[in-house]
Every structure is written in structure tokens, then in C-alpha cells.
Short mmCIF file of C-alpha atoms and ligand atoms in Angstrom, two decimals:
data_model
loop_
_atom_site.label_atom_id
_atom_site.label_comp_id
_atom_site.label_asym_id
_atom_site.label_seq_id
_atom_site.Cartn_x
_atom_site.Cartn_y
_atom_site.Cartn_z
CA UNK A 1 73.00 95.01 112.96
CA UNK A 2 71.81 97.63 110.57
CA UNK A 3 70.94 97.72 107.10
CA UNK A 4 73.83 99.67 105.89
CA UNK A 5 76.08 97.17 107.61
CA UNK A 6 74.39 94.36 106.32
CA UNK A 7 74.68 95.95 102.94
CA UNK A 8 78.77 96.15 103.39
CA UNK A 9 79.42 93.00 104.61
CA UNK A 10 77.48 91.65 102.17
CA UNK A 11 78.78 93.55 98.89
CA UNK A 12 81.82 94.89 100.34
CA UNK A 13 80.79 98.27 99.95
CA UNK A 14 82.85 100.31 102.53
CA UNK A 15 80.87 103.23 102.12
CA UNK A 16 82.71 106.02 104.24
CA UNK A 17 79.31 106.57 107.04
CA UNK A 18 78.60 102.47 107.06
CA UNK A 19 78.21 101.26 110.00
CA UNK A 20 80.72 98.88 111.28
CA UNK A 21 79.49 95.58 112.77
CA UNK A 22 81.06 94.22 116.43
CA UNK A 23 84.53 91.94 115.70
CA UNK A 24 82.91 87.97 115.97
CA UNK A 25 83.26 87.27 119.80
CA UNK A 26 83.05 83.45 119.81
CA UNK A 27 86.75 82.15 119.55
CA UNK A 28 89.30 81.19 121.55
CA UNK A 29 93.22 81.88 119.89
CA UNK A 30 94.08 83.76 117.85
CA UNK A 31 97.70 84.67 115.82
CA UNK A 32 98.49 88.18 114.97
CA UNK A 33 101.29 87.88 111.41
CA UNK A 34 102.81 91.27 110.78
CA UNK A 35 106.20 92.47 108.85
CA UNK A 36 107.82 94.32 111.51
CA UNK A 37 108.03 94.50 115.73
CA UNK A 38 105.47 97.97 115.96
CA UNK A 39 103.35 97.29 113.43
CA UNK A 40 100.61 95.75 115.86
CA UNK A 41 101.38 98.58 118.16
CA UNK A 42 100.17 100.95 115.76
CA UNK A 43 96.80 100.17 115.20
CA UNK A 44 95.49 96.75 116.75
CA UNK A 45 96.83 96.47 120.22
CA UNK A 46 93.89 97.86 122.41
CA UNK A 47 91.93 95.34 120.62
CA UNK A 48 94.63 92.28 121.40
CA UNK A 49 94.33 94.07 125.10
CA UNK A 50 90.36 94.22 125.33
CA UNK A 51 90.60 90.21 123.99
CA UNK A 52 93.27 88.55 126.30
CA UNK A 53 91.98 90.49 129.28
CA UNK A 54 88.41 88.87 128.16
CA UNK A 55 90.47 85.54 128.55
CA UNK A 56 91.65 84.59 125.01
CA UNK A 57 94.79 83.23 123.84
CA UNK A 58 96.63 86.19 121.23
CA UNK A 59 100.01 85.24 120.22
CA UNK A 60 102.17 87.65 117.83
CA UNK A 61 104.48 86.03 114.62
CA UNK A 62 106.69 88.95 113.57
CA UNK A 63 108.32 88.23 109.75
CA UNK A 64 111.40 90.43 110.42
CA UNK A 65 113.21 91.77 113.64
CA UNK A 66 112.74 94.88 112.38
CA UNK A 67 116.78 95.69 111.76
CA UNK A 68 116.49 98.34 108.98
CA UNK A 69 114.30 100.31 111.28
CA UNK A 70 116.49 102.81 112.91
CA UNK A 71 118.62 104.68 111.03
CA UNK A 72 121.48 105.27 113.60
CA UNK A 73 121.68 101.69 114.14
CA UNK A 74 123.40 98.78 112.23
CA UNK A 75 120.74 96.17 111.54
CA UNK A 76 122.57 93.45 114.23
CA UNK A 77 122.51 95.58 117.09
CA UNK A 78 118.93 96.88 116.09
CA UNK A 79 117.29 93.66 115.72
CA UNK A 80 118.29 93.01 119.26
CA UNK A 81 116.81 95.80 120.27
CA UNK A 82 113.53 95.68 118.50
CA UNK A 83 113.09 91.99 119.45
CA UNK A 84 113.42 93.16 123.55
CA UNK A 85 111.05 95.71 122.52
CA UNK A 86 108.75 93.69 120.64
CA UNK A 87 108.54 91.31 123.79
CA UNK A 88 108.21 94.28 126.15
CA UNK A 89 105.32 95.55 124.18
CA UNK A 90 103.46 92.49 123.84
CA UNK A 91 103.46 91.24 127.55
CA UNK A 92 101.84 95.36 128.13
CA UNK A 93 98.23 93.79 126.70
CA UNK A 94 98.70 90.15 127.72
CA UNK A 95 100.54 89.01 125.11
CA UNK A 96 102.85 86.21 126.17
CA UNK A 97 104.39 84.32 123.33
CA UNK A 98 106.25 86.20 120.53
CA UNK A 99 108.34 84.12 117.48
CA UNK A 100 109.99 85.59 114.84
CA UNK A 101 110.59 84.21 111.32
CA UNK A 102 113.84 85.70 110.16
CA UNK A 103 112.97 87.42 107.08
CA UNK A 104 114.97 90.41 105.87
CA UNK A 105 113.55 93.58 107.01
CA UNK A 106 112.71 95.96 104.13
CA UNK A 107 113.09 93.19 101.49
CA UNK A 108 110.61 91.02 102.45
CA UNK A 109 109.53 88.55 99.59
CA UNK A 110 105.87 87.42 99.05
CA UNK A 111 106.04 83.75 97.44
CA UNK A 112 106.39 80.05 98.73
CA UNK A 113 109.25 80.80 101.66
CA UNK A 114 107.34 82.97 103.35
CA UNK A 115 104.12 81.25 102.98
CA UNK A 116 105.54 77.99 103.98
CA UNK A 117 106.83 79.81 107.48
CA UNK A 118 103.54 81.46 107.86
CA UNK A 119 101.37 77.98 107.09
CA UNK A 120 103.99 75.95 109.85
CA UNK A 121 103.13 78.55 112.40
CA UNK A 122 99.56 78.11 112.02
CA UNK A 123 99.34 74.35 111.95
CA UNK A 124 101.61 75.11 115.15
CA UNK A 125 99.04 77.27 116.63
CA UNK A 126 95.92 76.63 115.25
CA UNK A 127 94.21 79.76 115.81
CA UNK A 128 90.53 80.49 114.84
CA UNK A 129 90.84 84.33 114.13
CA UNK A 130 94.26 85.58 112.03
CA UNK A 131 94.87 89.24 112.35
CA UNK A 132 97.42 91.26 110.24
CA UNK A 133 97.59 94.74 108.91
CA UNK A 134 96.93 96.47 106.09
CA UNK A 135 98.00 94.99 102.75
CA UNK A 136 96.51 97.00 100.31
CA UNK A 137 98.89 99.70 97.92
CA UNK A 138 98.07 102.64 99.84
CA UNK A 139 96.60 103.37 103.53
CA UNK A 140 94.26 105.24 101.81
CA UNK A 141 94.24 108.38 99.74
CA UNK A 142 98.07 108.87 98.29
CA UNK A 143 100.13 107.15 101.70
CA UNK A 144 101.66 104.49 99.75
CA UNK A 145 102.11 101.15 101.79
CA UNK A 146 105.52 99.50 102.48
CA UNK A 147 106.25 96.25 100.13
CA UNK A 148 106.78 94.83 103.61
CA UNK A 149 103.51 95.35 104.41
CA UNK A 150 102.20 94.21 101.00
CA UNK A 151 104.20 91.38 100.69
CA UNK A 152 103.48 89.71 104.75
CA UNK A 153 99.74 90.57 104.17
CA UNK A 154 99.26 88.80 101.28
CA UNK A 155 101.33 86.05 102.63
CA UNK A 156 99.09 85.51 105.74
CA UNK A 157 95.56 85.63 103.34
CA UNK A 158 97.52 82.89 101.02
CA UNK A 159 98.91 80.80 103.86
CA UNK A 160 95.37 80.29 106.02
CA UNK A 161 94.29 78.37 102.98
CA UNK A 162 97.72 76.60 102.54
CA UNK A 163 97.63 75.81 106.43
CA UNK A 164 94.27 73.65 105.49
CA UNK A 165 95.81 71.28 102.64
CA UNK A 166 97.46 68.69 103.60
CA UNK A 167 99.30 68.03 99.64
CA UNK A 168 100.73 71.89 100.73
CA UNK A 169 104.06 71.90 102.03
CA UNK A 170 103.76 68.05 103.06
CA UNK A 171 106.91 67.68 104.58
CA UNK A 172 105.71 70.07 107.62
CA UNK A 173 103.38 67.01 108.57
CA UNK A 174 105.84 63.73 108.06
CA UNK A 175 108.90 65.54 109.29
CA UNK A 176 107.01 67.90 111.97
CA UNK A 177 104.66 65.88 112.57
CA UNK A 178 102.11 68.90 112.09
CA UNK A 179 98.19 68.42 111.20
CA UNK A 180 96.56 70.19 108.84
CA UNK A 181 95.00 73.11 110.02
CA UNK A 182 91.70 74.51 107.97
CA UNK A 183 89.81 75.96 111.30
CA UNK A 184 90.82 79.25 110.99
CA UNK A 185 87.48 81.68 110.43
CA UNK A 186 88.12 85.22 109.49
CA UNK A 187 91.87 87.04 108.71
CA UNK A 188 91.03 90.75 110.38
CA UNK A 189 93.16 93.72 108.89
CA UNK A 190 93.88 96.04 110.65
CA UNK A 191 95.00 99.75 109.80
CA UNK A 192 92.78 99.25 106.83
CA UNK A 193 90.98 102.43 105.02
CA UNK A 194 87.99 99.25 103.90
CA UNK A 195 86.78 98.72 107.83
CA UNK A 196 83.96 96.18 108.15
CA UNK A 197 84.22 95.31 111.46
CA UNK A 198 85.12 97.11 115.02
CA UNK A 199 86.23 96.00 118.81
CA UNK A 200 85.26 98.50 121.25
CA UNK A 201 87.79 99.20 123.78
CA UNK A 202 87.63 100.26 127.32
CA UNK A 203 89.88 102.46 129.13
CA UNK A 204 91.97 99.90 130.41
CA UNK A 205 92.86 98.51 126.68
CA UNK A 206 93.37 101.73 125.63
CA UNK A 207 95.69 102.82 128.41
CA UNK A 208 97.65 98.94 127.94
CA UNK A 209 97.82 100.19 124.07
CA UNK A 210 99.59 103.23 125.32
CA UNK A 211 102.38 101.42 127.15
CA UNK A 212 102.73 98.84 124.44
CA UNK A 213 103.66 101.19 121.64
CA UNK A 214 105.59 103.17 124.37
CA UNK A 215 107.34 100.09 125.10
CA UNK A 216 109.47 100.91 121.38
CA UNK A 217 111.29 103.12 123.12
CA UNK A 218 114.65 103.01 120.82
CA UNK A 219 112.22 103.35 117.80
CA UNK A 220 110.21 106.05 118.67
CA UNK A 221 113.16 107.83 119.59
CA UNK A 222 114.64 107.22 116.25
CA UNK A 223 111.09 108.49 114.57
CA UNK A 224 110.58 111.77 116.30
CA UNK A 225 112.01 114.61 119.03
CA UNK A 226 108.93 113.96 121.02
CA UNK A 227 108.33 111.84 124.26
CA UNK A 228 108.25 107.87 123.56
CA UNK A 229 105.15 108.26 126.05
CA UNK A 230 103.04 111.16 124.62
CA UNK A 231 103.73 110.35 121.12
CA UNK A 232 102.44 106.73 122.33
CA UNK A 233 99.46 108.41 123.38
CA UNK A 234 99.12 110.57 120.81
CA UNK A 235 98.87 107.90 118.31
CA UNK A 236 96.67 105.59 120.23
CA UNK A 237 93.94 107.93 121.44
CA UNK A 238 93.66 109.07 117.85
CA UNK A 239 93.69 105.66 116.62
CA UNK A 240 90.62 104.63 118.38
CA UNK A 241 89.02 107.64 117.85
CA UNK A 242 89.08 107.58 114.27
CA UNK A 243 86.25 105.12 113.70
CA UNK A 244 83.98 105.87 116.41
CA UNK A 245 81.59 107.93 114.62
CA UNK A 246 80.66 104.91 112.68
CA UNK A 247 80.62 102.56 115.84
CA UNK A 248 77.98 104.30 118.22
CA UNK A 249 80.36 107.06 118.97
CA UNK A 250 82.46 104.41 120.94
CA UNK A 251 86.36 104.13 121.13
CA UNK A 252 87.27 101.28 118.83
CA UNK A 253 89.61 99.58 116.79
CA UNK A 254 88.67 98.81 113.51
CA UNK A 255 89.54 95.97 111.02
CA UNK A 256 88.51 94.46 107.35
CA UNK A 257 87.24 90.89 108.23
CA UNK A 258 87.74 88.26 105.31
CA UNK A 259 85.66 85.48 106.49
CA UNK A 260 86.90 81.62 105.35
ZN1 LIG B 301 106.04 97.85 109.62
#
């Protein structure tokens, strides 16, 4: 750990040149919670591949079915297509369980119902690490974020606190037989403009991430004329090289880590 990275960790400083710390590795179960099918594949899948290859368990929770994501497909049909693509995409990086919450794509509301749904899954899965994507107003600069990403990311950070408190959503404990879960140690936010930590990714993890993003075939076809595999390769490679200069020149997936 360098002085610069220690300072960044202690102060939350995010100066462009600060070195990134390695992500903690002493955990076994992670839950990744995002708004849409494809959200994890755009910025975090290579890290997920590295984790599952190392024997860690990662499960996905997707707040919507991405049914408003393809202009040419009506929502009901789109939901079926995107759900199938998300399962294939998860399998490509060693994730075998994907849950969907059925909040409505495009108009997901940050609030108690969303927190309640996420809390129920946190109490059932009992993860030590929770992963989500950028919930800030922008992607850095002037690239405005979507309301779904803002709502879900903020609800995830809130639900991690809710899950440990037996007096919040107590019906889950009496009706569902759940126990409070206060064992989340970190929330790692991918796609952030203010990273603090990173996971080094080898070629195998990068290739798995390319396959994982490529699995969103219908979505990518609706987005660009570029062939999905070539598009996915370019996006994933650009992503893992973006912060290499801040991680000893190594390709990495970067996160802003919120300790609990
Ligand atoms: Zn999204």
C-alpha cells in the first residue's frame, strides 16, 4: 500500500493519479445488485470471473428485466429475451444463480419497496461483499446517469443497513423465517468516477467477460451496427485498461469501496 492510496482511503480523496488498493480478498460470498440485465457486464464481469475462478460464490440480483431496453421489442417479449441473455451472461463468468425483482424498467423508484426487496435477498443470501454500479448523478464529467442506476445503487447501500436491523422489515423474520444479516463488510461500486480499489484480471477473466457481454446479443444488436462479439471485446478491453496506470500497469476492474 502506498502513501497516496492510504491517504485516498482515509480521506475519500479521488485525485486522478492516486494508486488503487487491491480489493479485499478474504471473503467467500458476494451478491451483485443492479438495475438492468447488462449492467454488470459493462464494468464488473471480469472481476466476477476472477472471483468465481478462485472458488468464491457470486450471485446476481437484477431489479428489472430490462424490458424497456430494446426499441424494436415490446416490453413483454423484450423481458423474456433479456432474461435469457442475462442467465447466459452470468454462466459465462461462473455465476449460476440470477434473481429478478420485477421493478419496472426505466421507472424504478428509490424507496421503501425497493429497499424491502433487496433486504429480503440480503437476509437470504448473507453476502460479505455487495457489488453494485455507479449510482452518482453522472459518470464523471457531463455524462448524466440513468434514474434506475441512481435509485438502485442508493437503495442497495441503504438496504445493507436495513438487513442487519431486526426492527426494519420485521415481517421477513416472522413470515419468511429470515434472520437479520449484518455481515456485509463492503459495498463495491463499479463504473465509478472515483475508484479506490481494483481487482487484477488475467486473460482468462477478460475473455470470460467478453463472452459475458457478448451474450447480450439482442440488446447489443439493438444498440449498434457493430457485430456483438467485436463490440463486447472492444468495450471490455477498454474497461480493464482504463485504470491500469493507477494499478502498477496491470489490467483491472476498479471499484469505489464503501466499508461497513
Ligand atoms: Zn443499466
